[in-house]
Amino acid sequence: MRSWNGPEVPRLPGHGPLPRLWDTPSRSLVEARPLAIANLYVCGITPYDATHLGHAATYLAYDTLVRLWRDAGYDVTYVQNVTDVDDPLLERATATGVDWRDLAASQIELFRGDMQSLGIIPPDHYLAVTELIPSIVGAVERLVESGIAYTVGTDVYFDSAAAAAASPWHLGQESRLDRDTMLVLSAERGGDPGTPGKRDPLDPVLWRGERPGEPSWPGGDLGQGRPGWHIECSVIAQDFMDVPLTVQGGGHDLVFPHHEFTAGHTAALTGRDHAALYSHAGLVAYRGEKMSKSLGNLVLVSQLTGAGVDPRAIRLALLAQHYRSDWEWTDAVLDAGIARLHAWAEWASRPSAGTPLLTDLRDALARDLDAPAALAVVDAAVLAGAGPATGDLAAIQALLGVRLVE
Ligand code: ZN
């Protein structure tokens, strides 16, 4: 599937340090060191409603990671999916009388526009789940053959206990959550712990047998149906990159069950870990609640740019929050981004002077993508009065993605 046009990223002199990122399973900062190529998978959107600033903040965090790897001298393979067939999408399509394919296509197009206007580096492989069905079917068939999957009616489930016995993964390896918490989160986030007949209430569906009125695909031995959520990302990652991935990323609402079982599926299929590092971004609230489609309290990038806000100001507003924090979008956050862009642009027009910022910017961002600290480095130079040193504007463009002069 087509992604979007990437921004221009200047090459900087020398190389920056490798970034250290907070790793969810080990609960520590871990160097994101590629084996050869940096392999990054970030879970994409379910395109049933407009993309919002919460998404933008997540993809901006991993855009920063890609910039840092490239600056450290590594080639990057970046893969992102679109979950273009899923319960919420189908429910929304039914409720609005729009064909689910048209709904998905329109929302994916909005997402592309938002990502491009924010200067987010596109994935090298941008994949709709519906493009990968045969590969997913093959993976589920292999799990059935190896006794790590079982059927309940026309559905196929992942056997967590069998996978733990046969692979380096065990339930809780990625999330480090206790069982009671897992049961609550499973029910809240797309799982079906109450379905009778499962060997473990937490076992996730791998292949959902055809239901009347729902789209379905040929599933070979599995029968007509559609894939479960976690197996999609596991298979797409394996099809385009070597595992263990350097980093698996996403919003922290994906810690469980999504990334737990993505890890389990990959381990069961390959005998290897899914990722060396699991990174999770914070969630964005608006008017006191998590910004989400279901709550209807969205602020959209396209709304803001449509109202005349410079996308660079939105980018600076997002970068002013640490990616792992949960934070709230307010008018004051946007106003600060607009004011910062204004001040930086004025500084950029001053005659060249000052001490180069490159080392300080690289060091700030390498410490768990600390964009607020990187902004503070530039703010200090702006306040100091002299103009940018030679190379500063390229460094800001390459590392922070903000181009200050034409
Ligand atoms: Zn995913």
mmCIF file of C-alpha atoms and ligand atoms in Angstrom:
data_model
loop_
_atom_site.group_PDB
_atom_site.id
_atom_site.type_symbol
_atom_site.label_atom_id
_atom_site.label_comp_id
_atom_site.label_asym_id
_atom_site.label_seq_id
_atom_site.Cartn_x
_atom_site.Cartn_y
_atom_site.Cartn_z
ATOM 1 C CA MET A 1 0.000 0.000 0.000
ATOM 2 C CA ARG A 2 1.171 3.529 -0.718
ATOM 3 C CA SER A 3 2.430 5.448 2.328
ATOM 4 C CA TRP A 4 3.101 9.190 2.089
ATOM 5 C CA ASN A 5 5.843 11.522 0.930
ATOM 6 C CA GLY A 6 8.706 11.804 3.364
ATOM 7 C CA PRO A 7 10.344 15.009 4.548
ATOM 8 C CA GLU A 8 13.812 16.124 3.513
ATOM 9 C CA VAL A 9 16.291 15.037 6.201
ATOM 10 C CA PRO A 10 19.723 16.719 5.916
ATOM 11 C CA ARG A 11 22.814 14.633 6.626
ATOM 12 C CA LEU A 12 24.752 15.924 9.601
ATOM 13 C CA PRO A 13 28.503 15.784 10.170
ATOM 14 C CA GLY A 14 29.768 12.731 12.056
ATOM 15 C CA HIS A 15 27.410 10.408 13.899
ATOM 16 C CA GLY A 16 25.207 10.792 16.939
ATOM 17 C CA PRO A 17 25.076 8.253 19.784
ATOM 18 C CA LEU A 18 22.693 5.293 19.739
ATOM 19 C CA PRO A 19 19.476 6.133 21.569
ATOM 20 C CA ARG A 20 18.521 4.459 24.824
ATOM 21 C CA LEU A 21 14.815 3.750 25.189
ATOM 22 C CA TRP A 22 12.597 2.664 28.039
ATOM 23 C CA ASP A 23 11.897 -1.049 27.585
ATOM 24 C CA THR A 24 8.553 -2.215 28.974
ATOM 25 C CA PRO A 25 9.501 -5.843 29.883
ATOM 26 C CA SER A 26 12.785 -5.025 31.637
ATOM 27 C CA ARG A 27 11.485 -1.733 33.044
ATOM 28 C CA SER A 28 14.783 -0.082 32.290
ATOM 29 C CA LEU A 29 16.532 2.092 29.743
ATOM 30 C CA VAL A 30 18.037 -0.114 27.047
ATOM 31 C CA GLU A 31 20.287 0.871 24.161
ATOM 32 C CA ALA A 32 18.349 0.400 20.914
ATOM 33 C CA ARG A 33 21.292 -1.226 19.145
ATOM 34 C CA PRO A 34 20.584 -2.711 15.713
ATOM 35 C CA LEU A 35 22.223 -6.020 14.810
ATOM 36 C CA ALA A 36 22.819 -4.801 11.249
ATOM 37 C CA ILE A 37 19.835 -2.842 10.020
ATOM 38 C CA ALA A 38 17.569 -1.161 12.557
ATOM 39 C CA ASN A 39 14.226 -2.968 12.314
ATOM 40 C CA LEU A 40 11.258 -1.014 13.610
ATOM 41 C CA TYR A 41 7.625 -2.067 13.695
ATOM 42 C CA VAL A 42 5.029 0.384 14.925
ATOM 43 C CA CYS A 43 1.404 -0.666 15.144
ATOM 44 C CA GLY A 44 -0.756 1.398 12.863
ATOM 45 C CA ILE A 45 -4.257 2.745 12.988
ATOM 46 C CA THR A 46 -7.609 1.037 12.718
ATOM 47 C CA PRO A 47 -9.105 3.364 10.118
ATOM 48 C CA TYR A 48 -12.655 3.740 11.377
ATOM 49 C CA ASP A 49 -12.584 7.344 12.424
ATOM 50 C CA ALA A 50 -10.378 10.327 11.851
ATOM 51 C CA THR A 51 -6.818 10.180 13.099
ATOM 52 C CA HIS A 52 -6.142 12.464 16.014
ATOM 53 C CA LEU A 53 -3.329 14.144 17.917
ATOM 54 C CA GLY A 54 -2.862 11.094 20.126
ATOM 55 C CA HIS A 55 -1.876 9.090 17.038
ATOM 56 C CA ALA A 56 0.271 11.939 15.810
ATOM 57 C CA ALA A 57 2.192 12.025 19.106
ATOM 58 C CA THR A 58 2.903 8.280 18.933
ATOM 59 C CA TYR A 59 4.100 8.308 15.326
ATOM 60 C CA LEU A 60 6.162 11.423 16.002
ATOM 61 C CA ALA A 61 8.002 9.585 18.790
ATOM 62 C CA TYR A 62 9.051 6.791 16.417
ATOM 63 C CA ASP A 63 9.827 9.305 13.676
ATOM 64 C CA THR A 64 12.352 10.740 16.138
ATOM 65 C CA LEU A 65 13.788 7.265 16.723
ATOM 66 C CA VAL A 66 14.233 6.729 12.957
ATOM 67 C CA ARG A 67 16.016 10.101 12.708
ATOM 68 C CA LEU A 68 18.368 9.142 15.553
ATOM 69 C CA TRP A 69 19.231 5.745 14.073
ATOM 70 C CA ARG A 70 19.981 7.293 10.692
ATOM 71 C CA ASP A 71 22.075 9.975 12.390
ATOM 72 C CA ALA A 72 23.937 7.214 14.249
ATOM 73 C CA GLY A 73 24.859 5.726 10.857
ATOM 74 C CA TYR A 74 22.362 2.865 10.608
ATOM 75 C CA ASP A 75 20.045 1.889 7.815
ATOM 76 C CA VAL A 76 16.477 1.529 9.029
ATOM 77 C CA THR A 77 13.660 -0.728 7.900
ATOM 78 C CA TYR A 78 10.420 0.639 9.249
ATOM 79 C CA VAL A 79 7.154 -1.280 8.913
ATOM 80 C CA GLN A 80 3.695 -0.104 9.902
ATOM 81 C CA ASN A 81 0.359 -1.802 9.410
ATOM 82 C CA VAL A 82 -3.204 -0.640 9.018
ATOM 83 C CA THR A 83 -5.778 -2.849 10.700
ATOM 84 C CA ASP A 84 -8.250 -2.381 7.875
ATOM 85 C CA VAL A 85 -10.608 -5.129 8.957
ATOM 86 C CA ASP A 86 -11.586 -5.255 12.616
ATOM 87 C CA ASP A 87 -14.692 -5.181 14.802
ATOM 88 C CA PRO A 88 -14.728 -1.405 15.479
ATOM 89 C CA LEU A 89 -14.310 -0.622 11.781
ATOM 90 C CA LEU A 90 -17.129 -2.964 10.794
ATOM 91 C CA GLU A 91 -19.385 -1.642 13.569
ATOM 92 C CA ARG A 92 -18.790 1.943 12.492
ATOM 93 C CA ALA A 93 -19.399 1.077 8.850
ATOM 94 C CA THR A 94 -22.684 -0.612 9.734
ATOM 95 C CA ALA A 95 -23.766 2.279 11.963
ATOM 96 C CA THR A 96 -23.081 4.875 9.286
ATOM 97 C CA GLY A 97 -24.223 2.856 6.278
ATOM 98 C CA VAL A 98 -20.828 3.265 4.602
ATOM 99 C CA ASP A 99 -19.071 0.291 3.020
ATOM 100 C CA TRP A 100 -16.234 -0.736 5.355
ATOM 101 C CA ARG A 101 -13.733 -0.574 2.485
ATOM 102 C CA ASP A 102 -14.720 2.998 1.628
ATOM 103 C CA LEU A 103 -14.619 4.010 5.295
ATOM 104 C CA ALA A 104 -11.138 2.521 5.691
ATOM 105 C CA ALA A 105 -9.842 4.085 2.462
ATOM 106 C CA SER A 106 -11.088 7.564 3.398
ATOM 107 C CA GLN A 107 -9.594 7.401 6.903
ATOM 108 C CA ILE A 108 -6.266 6.053 5.639
ATOM 109 C CA GLU A 109 -6.107 8.943 3.195
ATOM 110 C CA LEU A 110 -6.724 11.446 6.015
ATOM 111 C CA PHE A 111 -3.994 9.779 8.053
ATOM 112 C CA ARG A 112 -1.527 10.025 5.170
ATOM 113 C CA GLY A 113 -2.281 13.729 4.820
ATOM 114 C CA ASP A 114 -1.779 14.362 8.532
ATOM 115 C CA MET A 115 1.489 12.444 8.660
ATOM 116 C CA GLN A 116 2.823 14.243 5.609
ATOM 117 C CA SER A 117 1.893 17.693 6.875
ATOM 118 C CA LEU A 118 3.637 16.970 10.188
ATOM 119 C CA GLY A 119 6.795 15.847 8.381
ATOM 120 C CA ILE A 120 6.666 12.295 9.761
ATOM 121 C CA ILE A 121 9.091 9.906 8.018
ATOM 122 C CA PRO A 122 6.926 7.272 6.314
ATOM 123 C CA PRO A 123 7.394 3.541 6.891
ATOM 124 C CA ASP A 124 9.332 1.670 4.201
ATOM 125 C CA HIS A 125 6.518 -0.859 4.078
ATOM 126 C CA TYR A 126 3.003 0.338 4.805
ATOM 127 C CA LEU A 127 0.664 -2.614 4.833
ATOM 128 C CA ALA A 128 -3.027 -3.158 5.053
ATOM 129 C CA VAL A 129 -3.852 -6.362 6.862
ATOM 130 C CA THR A 130 -6.137 -7.358 3.981
ATOM 131 C CA GLU A 131 -3.041 -7.447 1.730
ATOM 132 C CA LEU A 132 -1.467 -10.190 3.850
ATOM 133 C CA ILE A 133 -4.313 -12.666 4.413
ATOM 134 C CA PRO A 134 -2.687 -15.704 2.717
ATOM 135 C CA SER A 135 0.478 -15.248 4.753
ATOM 136 C CA ILE A 136 -1.542 -14.955 7.971
ATOM 137 C CA VAL A 137 -3.539 -18.078 7.075
ATOM 138 C CA GLY A 138 -0.303 -20.001 6.536
ATOM 139 C CA ALA A 139 1.009 -18.910 9.942
ATOM 140 C CA VAL A 140 -2.181 -19.950 11.742
ATOM 141 C CA GLU A 141 -2.165 -23.302 9.924
ATOM 142 C CA ARG A 142 1.396 -23.880 11.154
ATOM 143 C CA LEU A 143 0.340 -23.095 14.728
ATOM 144 C CA VAL A 144 -2.518 -25.587 14.438
ATOM 145 C CA GLU A 145 -0.172 -28.260 13.062
ATOM 146 C CA SER A 146 2.283 -27.748 15.910
ATOM 147 C CA GLY A 147 -0.454 -28.028 18.541
ATOM 148 C CA ILE A 148 -0.232 -24.382 19.634
ATOM 149 C CA ALA A 149 -3.692 -23.496 18.350
ATOM 150 C CA TYR A 150 -7.114 -25.083 18.803
ATOM 151 C CA THR A 151 -10.613 -24.587 17.506
ATOM 152 C CA VAL A 152 -13.714 -23.441 19.321
ATOM 153 C CA GLY A 153 -16.599 -23.759 16.889
ATOM 154 C CA THR A 154 -15.381 -22.111 13.670
ATOM 155 C CA ASP A 155 -12.813 -19.948 15.473
ATOM 156 C CA VAL A 156 -9.142 -20.771 16.019
ATOM 157 C CA TYR A 157 -7.473 -19.759 19.270
ATOM 158 C CA PHE A 158 -3.865 -19.460 20.405
ATOM 159 C CA ASP A 159 -2.969 -21.898 23.178
ATOM 160 C CA SER A 160 -0.938 -19.743 25.556
ATOM 161 C CA ALA A 161 0.171 -22.637 27.749
ATOM 162 C CA ALA A 162 1.297 -24.753 24.775
ATOM 163 C CA ALA A 163 3.201 -21.783 23.360
ATOM 164 C CA ALA A 164 4.935 -21.183 26.685
ATOM 165 C CA ALA A 165 6.033 -24.833 26.780
ATOM 166 C CA ALA A 166 7.364 -24.755 23.211
ATOM 167 C CA SER A 167 8.924 -21.290 22.820
ATOM 168 C CA PRO A 168 10.990 -18.636 24.613
ATOM 169 C CA TRP A 169 7.779 -16.731 25.423
ATOM 170 C CA HIS A 170 5.438 -17.063 28.390
ATOM 171 C CA LEU A 171 2.289 -15.184 29.263
ATOM 172 C CA GLY A 172 3.395 -11.961 30.962
ATOM 173 C CA GLN A 173 6.862 -11.919 29.409
ATOM 174 C CA GLU A 174 6.249 -8.632 27.607
ATOM 175 C CA SER A 175 3.651 -6.915 29.796
ATOM 176 C CA ARG A 176 4.866 -8.138 33.227
ATOM 177 C CA LEU A 177 1.245 -7.896 34.401
ATOM 178 C CA ASP A 178 -0.473 -10.161 36.876
ATOM 179 C CA ARG A 179 -3.262 -12.427 35.735
ATOM 180 C CA ASP A 180 -6.110 -10.433 37.294
ATOM 181 C CA THR A 181 -4.980 -7.285 35.502
ATOM 182 C CA MET A 182 -4.649 -9.216 32.254
ATOM 183 C CA LEU A 183 -8.224 -10.468 32.552
ATOM 184 C CA VAL A 184 -9.535 -6.927 33.026
ATOM 185 C CA LEU A 185 -7.503 -5.527 30.131
ATOM 186 C CA SER A 186 -8.386 -8.419 27.837
ATOM 187 C CA ALA A 187 -12.094 -7.652 28.264
ATOM 188 C CA GLU A 188 -11.508 -3.915 27.738
ATOM 189 C CA ARG A 189 -9.225 -4.142 24.736
ATOM 190 C CA GLY A 190 -10.703 -6.483 22.182
ATOM 191 C CA GLY A 191 -10.189 -9.847 23.904
ATOM 192 C CA ASP A 192 -12.983 -12.291 24.743
ATOM 193 C CA PRO A 193 -12.174 -13.817 28.160
ATOM 194 C CA GLY A 194 -15.835 -14.751 28.629
ATOM 195 C CA THR A 195 -16.104 -16.971 25.552
ATOM 196 C CA PRO A 196 -16.858 -20.553 26.673
ATOM 197 C CA GLY A 197 -14.750 -23.454 25.467
ATOM 198 C CA LYS A 198 -11.349 -21.761 25.569
ATOM 199 C CA ARG A 199 -8.459 -23.497 27.307
ATOM 200 C CA ASP A 200 -7.458 -20.239 28.972
ATOM 201 C CA PRO A 201 -9.832 -17.227 29.086
ATOM 202 C CA LEU A 202 -6.889 -15.069 27.963
ATOM 203 C CA ASP A 203 -6.152 -17.086 24.797
ATOM 204 C CA PRO A 204 -6.640 -14.726 21.845
ATOM 205 C CA VAL A 205 -8.368 -15.518 18.571
ATOM 206 C CA LEU A 206 -6.090 -16.255 15.611
ATOM 207 C CA TRP A 207 -8.750 -16.816 12.988
ATOM 208 C CA ARG A 208 -12.373 -15.808 13.335
ATOM 209 C CA GLY A 209 -14.754 -18.022 11.380
ATOM 210 C CA GLU A 210 -17.117 -16.306 8.978
ATOM 211 C CA ARG A 211 -20.139 -14.547 10.484
ATOM 212 C CA PRO A 212 -23.208 -13.471 8.497
ATOM 213 C CA GLY A 213 -22.823 -9.938 7.178
ATOM 214 C CA GLU A 214 -19.084 -9.745 7.882
ATOM 215 C CA PRO A 215 -16.308 -9.747 5.292
ATOM 216 C CA SER A 216 -14.335 -12.970 5.092
ATOM 217 C CA TRP A 217 -11.499 -14.562 3.174
ATOM 218 C CA PRO A 218 -10.606 -18.117 2.197
ATOM 219 C CA GLY A 219 -8.701 -19.682 5.080
ATOM 220 C CA GLY A 220 -7.581 -23.006 3.622
ATOM 221 C CA ASP A 221 -7.849 -25.640 6.346
ATOM 222 C CA LEU A 222 -9.114 -22.952 8.714
ATOM 223 C CA GLY A 223 -12.259 -22.292 6.704
ATOM 224 C CA GLN A 224 -13.654 -18.976 5.552
ATOM 225 C CA GLY A 225 -13.000 -16.132 8.019
ATOM 226 C CA ARG A 226 -10.759 -13.250 8.979
ATOM 227 C CA PRO A 227 -7.607 -12.891 11.061
ATOM 228 C CA GLY A 228 -7.292 -12.012 14.721
ATOM 229 C CA TRP A 229 -5.560 -8.792 15.670
ATOM 230 C CA HIS A 230 -2.239 -9.898 17.155
ATOM 231 C CA ILE A 231 -1.344 -12.476 14.514
ATOM 232 C CA GLU A 232 -1.578 -9.719 11.884
ATOM 233 C CA CYS A 233 1.271 -7.706 13.350
ATOM 234 C CA SER A 234 3.344 -10.797 14.135
ATOM 235 C CA VAL A 235 3.147 -12.035 10.539
ATOM 236 C CA ILE A 236 3.641 -8.647 8.899
ATOM 237 C CA ALA A 237 6.743 -8.031 11.021
ATOM 238 C CA GLN A 238 8.184 -11.449 10.106
ATOM 239 C CA ASP A 239 7.373 -11.044 6.417
ATOM 240 C CA PHE A 240 9.352 -7.830 6.079
ATOM 241 C CA MET A 241 12.057 -7.974 8.760
ATOM 242 C CA ASP A 242 14.215 -10.339 10.751
ATOM 243 C CA VAL A 243 13.152 -11.055 14.310
ATOM 244 C CA PRO A 244 13.971 -10.174 17.000
ATOM 245 C CA LEU A 245 13.078 -6.673 15.830
ATOM 246 C CA THR A 246 15.270 -3.909 17.169
ATOM 247 C CA VAL A 247 12.188 -2.134 18.516
ATOM 248 C CA GLN A 248 8.474 -2.895 18.626
ATOM 249 C CA GLY A 249 6.606 0.327 19.296
ATOM 250 C CA GLY A 250 3.097 1.611 19.888
ATOM 251 C CA GLY A 251 0.846 3.400 22.335
ATOM 252 C CA HIS A 252 0.909 2.042 25.901
ATOM 253 C CA ASP A 253 -2.653 0.772 25.559
ATOM 254 C CA LEU A 254 -1.056 -1.903 23.340
ATOM 255 C CA VAL A 255 1.144 -3.357 26.128
ATOM 256 C CA PHE A 256 -1.575 -5.916 26.849
ATOM 257 C CA PRO A 257 -3.019 -7.889 25.193
ATOM 258 C CA HIS A 258 -1.748 -6.770 21.794
ATOM 259 C CA HIS A 259 2.021 -6.776 22.200
ATOM 260 C CA GLU A 260 1.984 -9.633 24.711
ATOM 261 C CA PHE A 261 0.361 -11.952 22.189
ATOM 262 C CA THR A 262 2.176 -10.538 19.171
ATOM 263 C CA ALA A 263 5.317 -11.589 21.053
ATOM 264 C CA GLY A 264 3.781 -14.980 21.837
ATOM 265 C CA HIS A 265 2.755 -15.637 18.228
ATOM 266 C CA THR A 266 6.168 -14.726 16.830
ATOM 267 C CA ALA A 267 7.966 -16.856 19.416
ATOM 268 C CA ALA A 268 5.686 -19.819 18.699
ATOM 269 C CA LEU A 269 6.244 -19.463 14.943
ATOM 270 C CA THR A 270 9.983 -18.816 14.926
ATOM 271 C CA GLY A 271 11.413 -19.993 18.244
ATOM 272 C CA ARG A 272 12.826 -16.485 18.607
ATOM 273 C CA ASP A 273 11.815 -13.374 20.490
ATOM 274 C CA HIS A 274 9.610 -10.949 18.603
ATOM 275 C CA ALA A 275 11.612 -7.882 19.611
ATOM 276 C CA ALA A 276 14.691 -6.957 21.612
ATOM 277 C CA LEU A 277 12.975 -3.870 22.995
ATOM 278 C CA TYR A 278 9.315 -2.946 23.496
ATOM 279 C CA SER A 279 8.680 0.773 23.563
ATOM 280 C CA HIS A 280 5.393 2.424 24.457
ATOM 281 C CA ALA A 281 4.211 5.978 24.004
ATOM 282 C CA GLY A 282 1.891 7.830 26.378
ATOM 283 C CA LEU A 283 -1.716 8.649 25.664
ATOM 284 C CA VAL A 284 -3.101 12.091 25.017
ATOM 285 C CA ALA A 285 -6.112 13.384 26.921
ATOM 286 C CA TYR A 286 -8.445 16.202 25.979
ATOM 287 C CA ARG A 287 -10.905 17.884 28.341
ATOM 288 C CA GLY A 288 -10.054 15.490 31.136
ATOM 289 C CA GLU A 289 -10.366 12.186 29.294
ATOM 290 C CA LYS A 290 -8.190 10.041 27.061
ATOM 291 C CA MET A 291 -8.526 11.267 23.489
ATOM 292 C CA SER A 292 -10.318 8.454 21.734
ATOM 293 C CA LYS A 293 -12.719 7.713 18.970
ATOM 294 C CA SER A 294 -15.153 5.982 21.276
ATOM 295 C CA LEU A 295 -15.320 9.004 23.588
ATOM 296 C CA GLY A 296 -15.662 11.404 20.668
ATOM 297 C CA ASN A 297 -13.255 13.967 22.115
ATOM 298 C CA LEU A 298 -10.808 14.165 19.259
ATOM 299 C CA VAL A 299 -8.619 16.998 18.115
ATOM 300 C CA LEU A 300 -7.540 16.382 14.549
ATOM 301 C CA VAL A 301 -4.367 17.517 12.865
ATOM 302 C CA SER A 302 -6.370 18.314 9.732
ATOM 303 C CA GLN A 303 -8.768 20.501 11.745
ATOM 304 C CA LEU A 304 -5.888 22.540 13.086
ATOM 305 C CA THR A 305 -4.080 22.909 9.764
ATOM 306 C CA GLY A 306 -7.419 23.647 8.098
ATOM 307 C CA ALA A 307 -7.876 26.493 10.583
ATOM 308 C CA GLY A 308 -4.525 27.899 9.481
ATOM 309 C CA VAL A 309 -2.204 26.523 12.163
ATOM 310 C CA ASP A 310 1.314 25.950 10.817
ATOM 311 C CA PRO A 311 1.992 22.180 11.046
ATOM 312 C CA ARG A 312 5.463 22.979 12.382
ATOM 313 C CA ALA A 313 3.788 24.615 15.408
ATOM 314 C CA ILE A 314 1.752 21.434 15.963
ATOM 315 C CA ARG A 315 4.949 19.412 15.727
ATOM 316 C CA LEU A 316 6.657 21.659 18.288
ATOM 317 C CA ALA A 317 3.601 21.449 20.560
ATOM 318 C CA LEU A 318 3.796 17.645 20.447
ATOM 319 C CA LEU A 319 7.586 17.549 20.877
ATOM 320 C CA ALA A 320 7.246 19.665 24.029
ATOM 321 C CA GLN A 321 5.703 16.624 25.776
ATOM 322 C CA HIS A 322 7.862 13.629 26.638
ATOM 323 C CA TYR A 323 6.667 10.744 24.488
ATOM 324 C CA ARG A 324 6.218 8.376 27.428
ATOM 325 C CA SER A 325 4.099 10.783 29.468
ATOM 326 C CA ASP A 326 0.339 10.822 29.452
ATOM 327 C CA TRP A 327 -0.563 14.433 28.873
ATOM 328 C CA GLU A 328 -3.485 16.669 27.980
ATOM 329 C CA TRP A 329 -3.905 18.653 24.799
ATOM 330 C CA THR A 330 -5.037 22.190 25.614
ATOM 331 C CA ASP A 331 -5.124 25.520 23.820
ATOM 332 C CA ALA A 332 -2.135 26.522 25.951
ATOM 333 C CA VAL A 333 -0.104 23.578 24.560
ATOM 334 C CA LEU A 334 -0.843 24.691 21.011
ATOM 335 C CA ASP A 335 -0.214 28.362 21.818
ATOM 336 C CA ALA A 336 3.187 27.445 23.250
ATOM 337 C CA GLY A 337 4.022 25.585 20.029
ATOM 338 C CA ILE A 338 2.996 28.579 17.932
ATOM 339 C CA ALA A 339 5.017 30.965 20.119
ATOM 340 C CA ARG A 340 8.069 28.705 19.993
ATOM 341 C CA LEU A 341 7.944 28.457 16.203
ATOM 342 C CA HIS A 342 7.668 32.232 15.967
ATOM 343 C CA ALA A 343 10.667 32.761 18.273
ATOM 344 C CA TRP A 344 12.797 30.123 16.548
ATOM 345 C CA ALA A 345 12.007 31.494 13.069
ATOM 346 C CA GLU A 346 13.034 34.987 14.184
ATOM 347 C CA TRP A 347 16.269 33.564 15.667
ATOM 348 C CA ALA A 348 16.959 31.713 12.389
ATOM 349 C CA SER A 349 16.893 35.024 10.538
ATOM 350 C CA ARG A 350 19.630 36.538 12.710
ATOM 351 C CA PRO A 351 23.225 36.591 11.407
ATOM 352 C CA SER A 352 25.113 33.367 11.993
ATOM 353 C CA ALA A 353 26.872 33.277 15.368
ATOM 354 C CA GLY A 354 26.881 31.282 18.586
ATOM 355 C CA THR A 355 28.105 27.803 19.555
ATOM 356 C CA PRO A 356 26.867 24.797 17.547
ATOM 357 C CA LEU A 357 23.975 22.919 19.161
ATOM 358 C CA LEU A 358 24.445 19.575 17.406
ATOM 359 C CA THR A 359 26.107 17.651 20.241
ATOM 360 C CA ASP A 360 23.639 18.847 22.851
ATOM 361 C CA LEU A 361 20.661 18.038 20.608
ATOM 362 C CA ARG A 362 21.976 14.559 19.877
ATOM 363 C CA ASP A 363 22.680 13.843 23.538
ATOM 364 C CA ALA A 364 19.260 15.056 24.707
ATOM 365 C CA LEU A 365 17.359 12.959 22.167
ATOM 366 C CA ALA A 366 19.491 9.856 22.733
ATOM 367 C CA ARG A 367 18.342 9.884 26.375
ATOM 368 C CA ASP A 368 14.990 8.160 25.835
ATOM 369 C CA LEU A 369 13.974 10.531 23.021
ATOM 370 C CA ASP A 370 13.908 13.498 25.372
ATOM 371 C CA ALA A 371 12.454 15.999 22.921
ATOM 372 C CA PRO A 372 11.494 18.528 25.634
ATOM 373 C CA ALA A 373 15.182 18.671 26.632
ATOM 374 C CA ALA A 374 16.150 19.121 22.977
ATOM 375 C CA LEU A 375 13.679 21.989 22.613
ATOM 376 C CA ALA A 376 15.202 23.550 25.729
ATOM 377 C CA VAL A 377 18.645 23.418 24.077
ATOM 378 C CA VAL A 378 17.353 25.517 21.181
ATOM 379 C CA ASP A 379 15.290 27.773 23.454
ATOM 380 C CA ALA A 380 18.433 28.630 25.419
ATOM 381 C CA ALA A 381 20.260 29.590 22.231
ATOM 382 C CA VAL A 382 17.316 31.698 21.073
ATOM 383 C CA LEU A 383 17.229 33.509 24.416
ATOM 384 C CA ALA A 384 21.000 34.043 24.405
ATOM 385 C CA GLY A 385 20.580 36.599 21.658
ATOM 386 C CA ALA A 386 23.071 35.527 18.988
ATOM 387 C CA GLY A 387 21.960 33.859 15.775
ATOM 388 C CA PRO A 388 22.285 30.154 14.961
ATOM 389 C CA ALA A 389 25.774 28.719 14.500
ATOM 390 C CA THR A 390 26.683 27.136 11.181
ATOM 391 C CA GLY A 391 24.880 23.794 10.954
ATOM 392 C CA ASP A 392 22.302 24.502 13.644
ATOM 393 C CA LEU A 393 19.391 24.871 11.251
ATOM 394 C CA ALA A 394 20.296 21.593 9.506
ATOM 395 C CA ALA A 395 20.577 19.872 12.893
ATOM 396 C CA ILE A 396 17.135 21.120 13.945
ATOM 397 C CA GLN A 397 15.663 20.021 10.630
ATOM 398 C CA ALA A 398 17.317 16.589 10.695
ATOM 399 C CA LEU A 399 16.733 15.688 14.344
ATOM 400 C CA LEU A 400 13.577 17.584 15.306
ATOM 401 C CA GLY A 401 12.012 17.705 11.834
ATOM 402 C CA VAL A 402 11.406 21.445 11.921
ATOM 403 C CA ARG A 403 12.609 23.415 8.922
ATOM 404 C CA LEU A 404 13.044 27.037 9.931
ATOM 405 C CA VAL A 405 14.101 28.648 6.647
ATOM 406 C CA GLU A 406 13.220 28.006 3.014
HETATM 407 ZN ZN ZN B 1 0.214 -4.303 16.186
#
